[in-house]
Tab-separated table of C-alpha atoms and ligand atoms in Angstrom:
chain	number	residue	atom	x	y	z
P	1	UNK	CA	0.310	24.977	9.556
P	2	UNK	CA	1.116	21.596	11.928
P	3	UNK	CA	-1.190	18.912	11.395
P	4	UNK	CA	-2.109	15.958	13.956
P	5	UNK	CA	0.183	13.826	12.133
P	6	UNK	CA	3.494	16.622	11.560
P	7	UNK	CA	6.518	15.398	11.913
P	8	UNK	CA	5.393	11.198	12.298
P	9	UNK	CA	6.509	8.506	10.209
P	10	UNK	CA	4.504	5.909	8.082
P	11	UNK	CA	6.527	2.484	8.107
P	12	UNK	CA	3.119	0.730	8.233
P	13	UNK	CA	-0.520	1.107	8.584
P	14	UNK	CA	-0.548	0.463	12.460
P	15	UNK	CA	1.427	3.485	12.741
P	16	UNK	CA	-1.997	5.254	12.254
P	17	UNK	CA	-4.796	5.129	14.766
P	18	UNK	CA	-8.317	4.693	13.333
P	19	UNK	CA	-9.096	8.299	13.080
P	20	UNK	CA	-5.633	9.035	11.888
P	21	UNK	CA	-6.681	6.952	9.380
P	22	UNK	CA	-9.592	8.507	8.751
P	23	UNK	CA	-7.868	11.922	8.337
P	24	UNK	CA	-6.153	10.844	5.970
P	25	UNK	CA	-8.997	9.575	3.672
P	26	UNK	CA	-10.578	12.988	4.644
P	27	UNK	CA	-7.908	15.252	3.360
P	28	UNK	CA	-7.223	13.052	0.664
P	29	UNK	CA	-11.161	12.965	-0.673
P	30	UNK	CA	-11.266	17.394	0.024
P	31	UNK	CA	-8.043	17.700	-1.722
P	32	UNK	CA	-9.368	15.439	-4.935
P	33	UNK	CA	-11.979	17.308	-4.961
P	34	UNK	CA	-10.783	20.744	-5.155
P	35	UNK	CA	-7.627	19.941	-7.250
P	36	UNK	CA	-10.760	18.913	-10.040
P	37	UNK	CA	-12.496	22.221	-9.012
P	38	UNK	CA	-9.672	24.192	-10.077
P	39	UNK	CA	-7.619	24.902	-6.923
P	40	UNK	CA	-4.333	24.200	-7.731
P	41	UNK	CA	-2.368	25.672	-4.966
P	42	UNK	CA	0.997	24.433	-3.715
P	43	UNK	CA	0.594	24.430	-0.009
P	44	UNK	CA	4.197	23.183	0.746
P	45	UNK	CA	6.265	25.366	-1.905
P	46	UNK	CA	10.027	25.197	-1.269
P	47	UNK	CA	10.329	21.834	0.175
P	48	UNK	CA	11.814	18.746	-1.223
P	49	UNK	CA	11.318	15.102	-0.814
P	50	UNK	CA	13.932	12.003	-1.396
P	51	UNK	CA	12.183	9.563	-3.278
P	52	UNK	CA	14.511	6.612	-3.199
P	53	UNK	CA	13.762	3.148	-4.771
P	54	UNK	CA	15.826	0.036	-3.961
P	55	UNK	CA	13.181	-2.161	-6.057
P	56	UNK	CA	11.307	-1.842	-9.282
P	57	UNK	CA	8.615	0.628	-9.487
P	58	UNK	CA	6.439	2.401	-11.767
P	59	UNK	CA	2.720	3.816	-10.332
P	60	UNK	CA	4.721	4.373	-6.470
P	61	UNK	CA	7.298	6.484	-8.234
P	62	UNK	CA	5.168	8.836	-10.866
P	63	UNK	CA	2.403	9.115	-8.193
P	64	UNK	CA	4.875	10.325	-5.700
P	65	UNK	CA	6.679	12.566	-8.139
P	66	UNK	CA	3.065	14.086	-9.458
P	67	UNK	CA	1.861	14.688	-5.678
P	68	UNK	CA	5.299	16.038	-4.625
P	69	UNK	CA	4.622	18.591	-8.162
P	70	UNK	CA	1.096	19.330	-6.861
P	71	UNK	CA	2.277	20.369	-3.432
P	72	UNK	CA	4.473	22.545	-4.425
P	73	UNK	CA	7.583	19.791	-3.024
P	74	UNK	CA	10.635	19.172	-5.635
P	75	UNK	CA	10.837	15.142	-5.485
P	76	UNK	CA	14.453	14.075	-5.417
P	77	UNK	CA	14.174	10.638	-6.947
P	78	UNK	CA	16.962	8.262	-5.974
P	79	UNK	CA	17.329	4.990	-7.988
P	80	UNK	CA	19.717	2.257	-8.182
P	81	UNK	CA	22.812	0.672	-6.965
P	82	UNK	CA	25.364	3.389	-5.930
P	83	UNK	CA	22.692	6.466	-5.687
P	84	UNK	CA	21.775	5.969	-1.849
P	85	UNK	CA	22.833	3.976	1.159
P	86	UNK	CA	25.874	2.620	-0.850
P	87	UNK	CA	29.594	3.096	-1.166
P	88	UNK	CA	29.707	1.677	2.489
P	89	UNK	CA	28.196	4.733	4.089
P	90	UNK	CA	26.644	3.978	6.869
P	91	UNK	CA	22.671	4.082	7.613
P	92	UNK	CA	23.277	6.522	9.548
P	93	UNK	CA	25.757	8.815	8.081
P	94	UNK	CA	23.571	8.798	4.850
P	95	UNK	CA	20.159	9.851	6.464
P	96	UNK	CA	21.974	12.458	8.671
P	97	UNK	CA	23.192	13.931	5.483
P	98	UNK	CA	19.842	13.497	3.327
P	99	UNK	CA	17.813	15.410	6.034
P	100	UNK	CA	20.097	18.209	5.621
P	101	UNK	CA	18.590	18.696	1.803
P	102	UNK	CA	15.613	17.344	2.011
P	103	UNK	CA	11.851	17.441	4.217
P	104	UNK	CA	10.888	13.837	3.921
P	105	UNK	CA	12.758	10.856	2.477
P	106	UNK	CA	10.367	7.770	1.338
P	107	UNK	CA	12.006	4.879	0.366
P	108	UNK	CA	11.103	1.450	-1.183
P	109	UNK	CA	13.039	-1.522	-0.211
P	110	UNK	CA	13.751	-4.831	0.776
P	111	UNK	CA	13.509	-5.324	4.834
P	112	UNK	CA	11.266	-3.494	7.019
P	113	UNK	CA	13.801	-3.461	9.579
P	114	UNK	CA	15.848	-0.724	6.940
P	115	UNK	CA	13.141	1.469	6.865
P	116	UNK	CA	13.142	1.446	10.942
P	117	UNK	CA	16.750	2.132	11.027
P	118	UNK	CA	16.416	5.259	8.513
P	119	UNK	CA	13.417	6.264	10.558
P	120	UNK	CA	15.286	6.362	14.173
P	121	UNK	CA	18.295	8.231	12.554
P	122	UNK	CA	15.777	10.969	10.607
P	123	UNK	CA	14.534	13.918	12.197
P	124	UNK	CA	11.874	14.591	9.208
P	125	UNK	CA	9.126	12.192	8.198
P	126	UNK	CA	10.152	8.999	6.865
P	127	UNK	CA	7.285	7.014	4.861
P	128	UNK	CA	7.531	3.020	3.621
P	129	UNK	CA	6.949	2.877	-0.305
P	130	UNK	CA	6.959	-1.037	0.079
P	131	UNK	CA	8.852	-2.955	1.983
P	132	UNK	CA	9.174	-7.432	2.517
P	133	UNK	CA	6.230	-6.605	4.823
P	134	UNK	CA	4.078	-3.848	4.184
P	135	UNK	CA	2.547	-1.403	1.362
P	136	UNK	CA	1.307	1.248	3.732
P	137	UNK	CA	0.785	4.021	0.775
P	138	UNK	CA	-1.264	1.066	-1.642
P	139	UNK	CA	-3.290	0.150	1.524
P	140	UNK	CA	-4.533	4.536	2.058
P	141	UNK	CA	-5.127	4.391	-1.398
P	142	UNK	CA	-7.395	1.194	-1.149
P	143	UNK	CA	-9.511	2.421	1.390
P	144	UNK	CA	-9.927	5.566	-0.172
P	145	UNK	CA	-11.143	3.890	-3.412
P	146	UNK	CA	-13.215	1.220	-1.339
P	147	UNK	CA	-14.634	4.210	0.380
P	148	UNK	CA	-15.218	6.014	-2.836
P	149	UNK	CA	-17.334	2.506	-4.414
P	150	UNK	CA	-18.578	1.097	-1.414
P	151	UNK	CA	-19.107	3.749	1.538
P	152	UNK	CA	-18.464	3.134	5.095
P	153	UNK	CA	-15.660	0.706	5.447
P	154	UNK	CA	-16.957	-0.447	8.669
P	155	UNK	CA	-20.482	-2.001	7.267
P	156	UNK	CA	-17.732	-4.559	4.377
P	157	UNK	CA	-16.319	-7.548	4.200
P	158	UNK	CA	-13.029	-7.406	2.567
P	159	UNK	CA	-11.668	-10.777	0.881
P	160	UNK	CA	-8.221	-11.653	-0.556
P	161	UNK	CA	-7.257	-14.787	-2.268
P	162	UNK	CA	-3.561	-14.924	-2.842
P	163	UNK	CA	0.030	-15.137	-1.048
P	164	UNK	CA	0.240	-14.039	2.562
P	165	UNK	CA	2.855	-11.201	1.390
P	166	UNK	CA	3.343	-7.515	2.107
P	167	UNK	CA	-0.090	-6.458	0.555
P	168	UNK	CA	-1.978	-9.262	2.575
P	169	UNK	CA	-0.163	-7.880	5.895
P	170	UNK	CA	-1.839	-4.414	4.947
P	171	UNK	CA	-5.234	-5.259	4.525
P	172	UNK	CA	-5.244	-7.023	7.978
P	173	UNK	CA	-3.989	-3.683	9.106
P	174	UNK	CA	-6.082	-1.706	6.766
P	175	UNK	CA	-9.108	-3.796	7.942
P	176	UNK	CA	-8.722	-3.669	11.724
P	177	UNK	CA	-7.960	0.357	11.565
P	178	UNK	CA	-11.323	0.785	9.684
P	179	UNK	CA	-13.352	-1.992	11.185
P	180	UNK	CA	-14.079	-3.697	7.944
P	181	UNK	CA	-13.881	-7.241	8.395
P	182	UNK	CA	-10.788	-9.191	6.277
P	183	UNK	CA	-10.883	-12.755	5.341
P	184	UNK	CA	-7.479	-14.131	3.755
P	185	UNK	CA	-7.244	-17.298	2.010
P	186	UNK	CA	-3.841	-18.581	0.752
P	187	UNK	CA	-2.525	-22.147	0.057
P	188	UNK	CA	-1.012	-23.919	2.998
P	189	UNK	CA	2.550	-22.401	3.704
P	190	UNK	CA	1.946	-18.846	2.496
P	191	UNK	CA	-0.086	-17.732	5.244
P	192	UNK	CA	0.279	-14.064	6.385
P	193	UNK	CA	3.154	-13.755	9.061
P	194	UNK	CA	1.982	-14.467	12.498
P	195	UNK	CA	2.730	-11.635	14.525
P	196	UNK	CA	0.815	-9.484	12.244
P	197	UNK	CA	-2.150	-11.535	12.178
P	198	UNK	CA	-2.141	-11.233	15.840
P	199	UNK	CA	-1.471	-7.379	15.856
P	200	UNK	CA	-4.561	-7.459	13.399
P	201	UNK	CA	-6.596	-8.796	15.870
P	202	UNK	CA	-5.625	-6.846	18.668
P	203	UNK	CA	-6.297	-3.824	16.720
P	204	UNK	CA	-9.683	-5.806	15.595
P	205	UNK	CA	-10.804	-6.267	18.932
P	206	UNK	CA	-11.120	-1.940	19.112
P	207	UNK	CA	-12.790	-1.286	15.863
P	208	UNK	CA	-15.119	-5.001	15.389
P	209	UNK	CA	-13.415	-5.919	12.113
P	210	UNK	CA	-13.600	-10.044	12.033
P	211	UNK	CA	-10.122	-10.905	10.560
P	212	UNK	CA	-9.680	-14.605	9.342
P	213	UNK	CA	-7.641	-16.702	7.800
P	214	UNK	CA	-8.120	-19.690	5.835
P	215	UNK	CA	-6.796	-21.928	2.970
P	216	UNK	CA	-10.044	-21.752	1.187
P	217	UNK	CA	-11.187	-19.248	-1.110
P	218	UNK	CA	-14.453	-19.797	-1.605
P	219	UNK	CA	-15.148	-19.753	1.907
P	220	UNK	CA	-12.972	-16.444	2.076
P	221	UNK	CA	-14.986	-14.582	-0.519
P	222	UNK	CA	-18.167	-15.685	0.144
P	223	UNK	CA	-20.371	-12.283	0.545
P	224	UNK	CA	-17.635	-10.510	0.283
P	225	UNK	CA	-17.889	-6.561	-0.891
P	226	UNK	CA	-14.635	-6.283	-1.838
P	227	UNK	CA	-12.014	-9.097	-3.916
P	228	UNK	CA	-8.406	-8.320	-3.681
P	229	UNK	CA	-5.528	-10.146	-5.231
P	230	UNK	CA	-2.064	-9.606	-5.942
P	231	UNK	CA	1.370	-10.998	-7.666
P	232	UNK	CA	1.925	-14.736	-6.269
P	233	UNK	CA	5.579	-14.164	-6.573
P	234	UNK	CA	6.685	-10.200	-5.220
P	235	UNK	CA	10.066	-8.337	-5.505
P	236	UNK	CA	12.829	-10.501	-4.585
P	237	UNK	CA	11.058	-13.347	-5.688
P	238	UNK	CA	11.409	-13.888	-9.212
P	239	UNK	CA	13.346	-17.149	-9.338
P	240	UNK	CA	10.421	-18.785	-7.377
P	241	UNK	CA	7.757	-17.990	-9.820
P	242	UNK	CA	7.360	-21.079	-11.795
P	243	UNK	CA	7.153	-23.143	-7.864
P	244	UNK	CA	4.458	-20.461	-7.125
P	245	UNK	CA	2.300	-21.116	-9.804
P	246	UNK	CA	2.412	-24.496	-9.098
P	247	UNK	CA	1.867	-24.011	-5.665
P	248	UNK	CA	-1.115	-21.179	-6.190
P	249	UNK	CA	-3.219	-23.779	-8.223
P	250	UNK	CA	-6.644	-23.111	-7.674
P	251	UNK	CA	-6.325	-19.339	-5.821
P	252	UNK	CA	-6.761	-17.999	-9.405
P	253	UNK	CA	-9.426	-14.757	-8.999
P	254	UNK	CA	-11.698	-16.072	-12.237
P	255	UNK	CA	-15.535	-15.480	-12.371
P	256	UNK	CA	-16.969	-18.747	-10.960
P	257	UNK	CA	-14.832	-16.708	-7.592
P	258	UNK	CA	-16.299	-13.796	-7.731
P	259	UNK	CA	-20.130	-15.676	-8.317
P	260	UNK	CA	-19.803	-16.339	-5.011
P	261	UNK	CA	-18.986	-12.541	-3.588
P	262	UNK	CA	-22.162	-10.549	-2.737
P	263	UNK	CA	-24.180	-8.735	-5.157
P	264	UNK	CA	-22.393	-5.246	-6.200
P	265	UNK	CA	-18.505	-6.847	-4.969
P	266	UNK	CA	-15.517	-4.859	-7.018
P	267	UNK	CA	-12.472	-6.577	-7.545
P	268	UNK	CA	-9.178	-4.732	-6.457
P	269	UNK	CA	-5.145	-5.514	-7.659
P	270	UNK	CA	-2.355	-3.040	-6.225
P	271	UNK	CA	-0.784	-4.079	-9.986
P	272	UNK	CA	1.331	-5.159	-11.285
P	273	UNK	CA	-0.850	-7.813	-12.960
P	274	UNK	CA	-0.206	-11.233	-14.034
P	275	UNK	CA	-3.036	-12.214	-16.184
P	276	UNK	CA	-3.679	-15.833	-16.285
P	277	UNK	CA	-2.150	-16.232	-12.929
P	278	UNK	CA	-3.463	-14.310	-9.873
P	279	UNK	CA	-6.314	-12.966	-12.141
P	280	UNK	CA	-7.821	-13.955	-15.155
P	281	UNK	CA	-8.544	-10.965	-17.655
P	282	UNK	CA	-12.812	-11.561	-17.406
P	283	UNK	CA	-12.387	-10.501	-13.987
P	284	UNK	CA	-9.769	-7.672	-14.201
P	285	UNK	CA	-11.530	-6.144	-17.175
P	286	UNK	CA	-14.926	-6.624	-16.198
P	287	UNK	CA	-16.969	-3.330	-15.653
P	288	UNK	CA	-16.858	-4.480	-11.618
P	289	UNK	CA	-13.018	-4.223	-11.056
P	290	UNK	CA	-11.797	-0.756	-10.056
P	291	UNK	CA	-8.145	-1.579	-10.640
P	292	UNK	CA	-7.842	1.767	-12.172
P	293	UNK	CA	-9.033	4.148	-9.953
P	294	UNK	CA	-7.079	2.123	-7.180
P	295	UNK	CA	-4.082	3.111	-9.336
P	296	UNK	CA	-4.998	7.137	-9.353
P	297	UNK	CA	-5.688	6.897	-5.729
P	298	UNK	CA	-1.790	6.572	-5.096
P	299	UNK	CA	-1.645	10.006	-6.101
P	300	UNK	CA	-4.497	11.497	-3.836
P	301	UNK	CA	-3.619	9.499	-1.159
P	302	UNK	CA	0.244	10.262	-0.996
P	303	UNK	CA	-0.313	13.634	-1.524
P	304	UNK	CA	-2.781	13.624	1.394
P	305	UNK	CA	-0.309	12.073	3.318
P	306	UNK	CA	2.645	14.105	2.735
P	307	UNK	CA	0.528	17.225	3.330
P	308	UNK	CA	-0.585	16.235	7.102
P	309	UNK	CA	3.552	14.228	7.573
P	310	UNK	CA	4.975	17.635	6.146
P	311	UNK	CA	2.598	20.062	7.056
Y	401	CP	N1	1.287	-0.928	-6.849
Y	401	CP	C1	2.546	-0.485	-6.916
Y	401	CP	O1	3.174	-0.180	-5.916
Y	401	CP	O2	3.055	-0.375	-8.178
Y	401	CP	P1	4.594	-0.113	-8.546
Y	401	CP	O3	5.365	-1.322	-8.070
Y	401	CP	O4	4.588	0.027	-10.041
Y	401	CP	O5	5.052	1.122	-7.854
Y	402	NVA	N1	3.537	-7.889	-3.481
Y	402	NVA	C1	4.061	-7.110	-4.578
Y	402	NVA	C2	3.428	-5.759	-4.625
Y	402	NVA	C3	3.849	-4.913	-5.792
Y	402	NVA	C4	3.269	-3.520	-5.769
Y	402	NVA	C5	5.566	-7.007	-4.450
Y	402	NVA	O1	6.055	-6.772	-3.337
Y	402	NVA	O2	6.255	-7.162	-5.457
């Protein structure tokens, strides 16, 4: 059975167009619901997926693995120096071989301009498990848990407090496909990259979502529906971490922050958390924050994805 999206790639959210978007979170929300009703069919038995990881992960890899198992798709993980893309192979020499084994390689690494290279070589679906840049799979999974909590995306202000990084990048994206409105606040310096802000907008300007930023995060969360942090210092930046939290002073997500969101506001964190600094725990544990069933959403989301991308 081909699917609107068959075949395509996801190296970031603006790959989608608002209602591919919306297909997504649409098969993804049926297929929850029947996997809990008892259908447990494997719609795409036979096929196999490279799951290759150039960074740490732990909820991107078992939720890919799990939603390859559910659809019937053997997940070929791929981890470490020397498994893939090494030995001096070239880019291209590696993916032509992959694609001989497998149905759709998604890969985590370091520059998004990798993950274009690997997509313009493969002839099967190539899909960004987090890149420099973007989170494309976390940001599905956010909206469909937003949409789950909230309702229509396009009636919420969205807020993040935090570094202008590859999770900030897709929320702008997230919010203009949807038309929920995004505010960003992060300290001077760390704002998120420029041409995506404006892509953002240009997107915005189709759907109505408001996209700001600001350094202030008060003024960034004020009536907001939704809170979203997220590590100060990502992959690849772990000797910077004690100049971040210097540098983060004051972007904490605590409760006075949250006091000023509007009544009802959930707190979200792709995780993983770093209590005491991006979030404190009365805000993570409180009975608003939905960090959890952000975290199961990988699965339904991915495996919504991979069913309309390999379908
Ligand atoms: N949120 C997320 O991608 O988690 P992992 O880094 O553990 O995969
Ligand atoms: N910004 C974080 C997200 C982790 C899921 C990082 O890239 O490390």
């Amino acid at each position: 059975m081909t699917t609107p999206l068959s075949g395509r790639d996801l190296l970031a959210l603006s790959d989608l167009t608002p209602s591919e978007v919306s297909l997504v979170l649409d098969t993804a929300l049926a297929q929850k619901a029947s996997w809990a009703a008892g259908d447990h069919s494997a719609p795409l038995s036979g096929r196999a997926a490279a799951l290759i990881f150039q960074k740490p992960s732990m909820r991107t890899r078992v939720s890919f693995e799990v939603g390859c198992a559910r659809l019937g798709v053997t997940p070929v993980v791929l981890v470490g120096e020397g498994s893939a893309f090494s030995r001096g192979e070239t880019v291209a020499d590696t993916t032509s071989v992959l694609e001989r084994y497998v149905d759709a390689i998604v890969i985590r690494t370091f520059d998004q301009s990798f993950v274009a290279e690997i997509a313009d070589v493969a002839s099967v679906p190539v899909v960004n498990a987090l890149t420099d840049d973007y989170h494309p799979c976390q940001g599905l999974a956010d909206l469909l848990t937003i949409r789950e909590h909230k309702g229509a995306l396009d009636a919420l202000r969205f807020a993040y407090v935090g570094d202008g990084n590859n999770m900030a990048h897709t929320y702008l994206l997230a919010g203009a496909l949807t038309g929920m409105d995004v505010a960003i606040a992060t300290p001077a310096g760390f704002e998120p990259k420029a041409h995506i802000v404006a892509q953002a907008r240009e997107i915005a300007s189709e759907t109505g979502a408001d996209i700001s930023i600001g350094i202030d995060p008060i003024a960034a969360v004020d009536g907001a529906d939704v809170v979203a942090t997220d590590t100060w210092a990502s992959m690849g930046q772990e000797e910077e971490h004690a100049a971040r939290i210097a540098a983060f002073a004051g972007f904490a997500v605590n409760p006075a922050l949250m006091a000023e969101a509007a009544d009802g506001a959930v707190f979200m964190h792709c995780l993983p958390a770093h209590r005491g600094e991006e979030v404190l725990d009365e805000v993570i544990d409180a009975p608003y924050s939905i960090v959890y069933d952000e975290a199961e959403n990988r699965l339904h989301a991915q495996k919504a994805l991979l069913s309309l991308l390999m379908g």
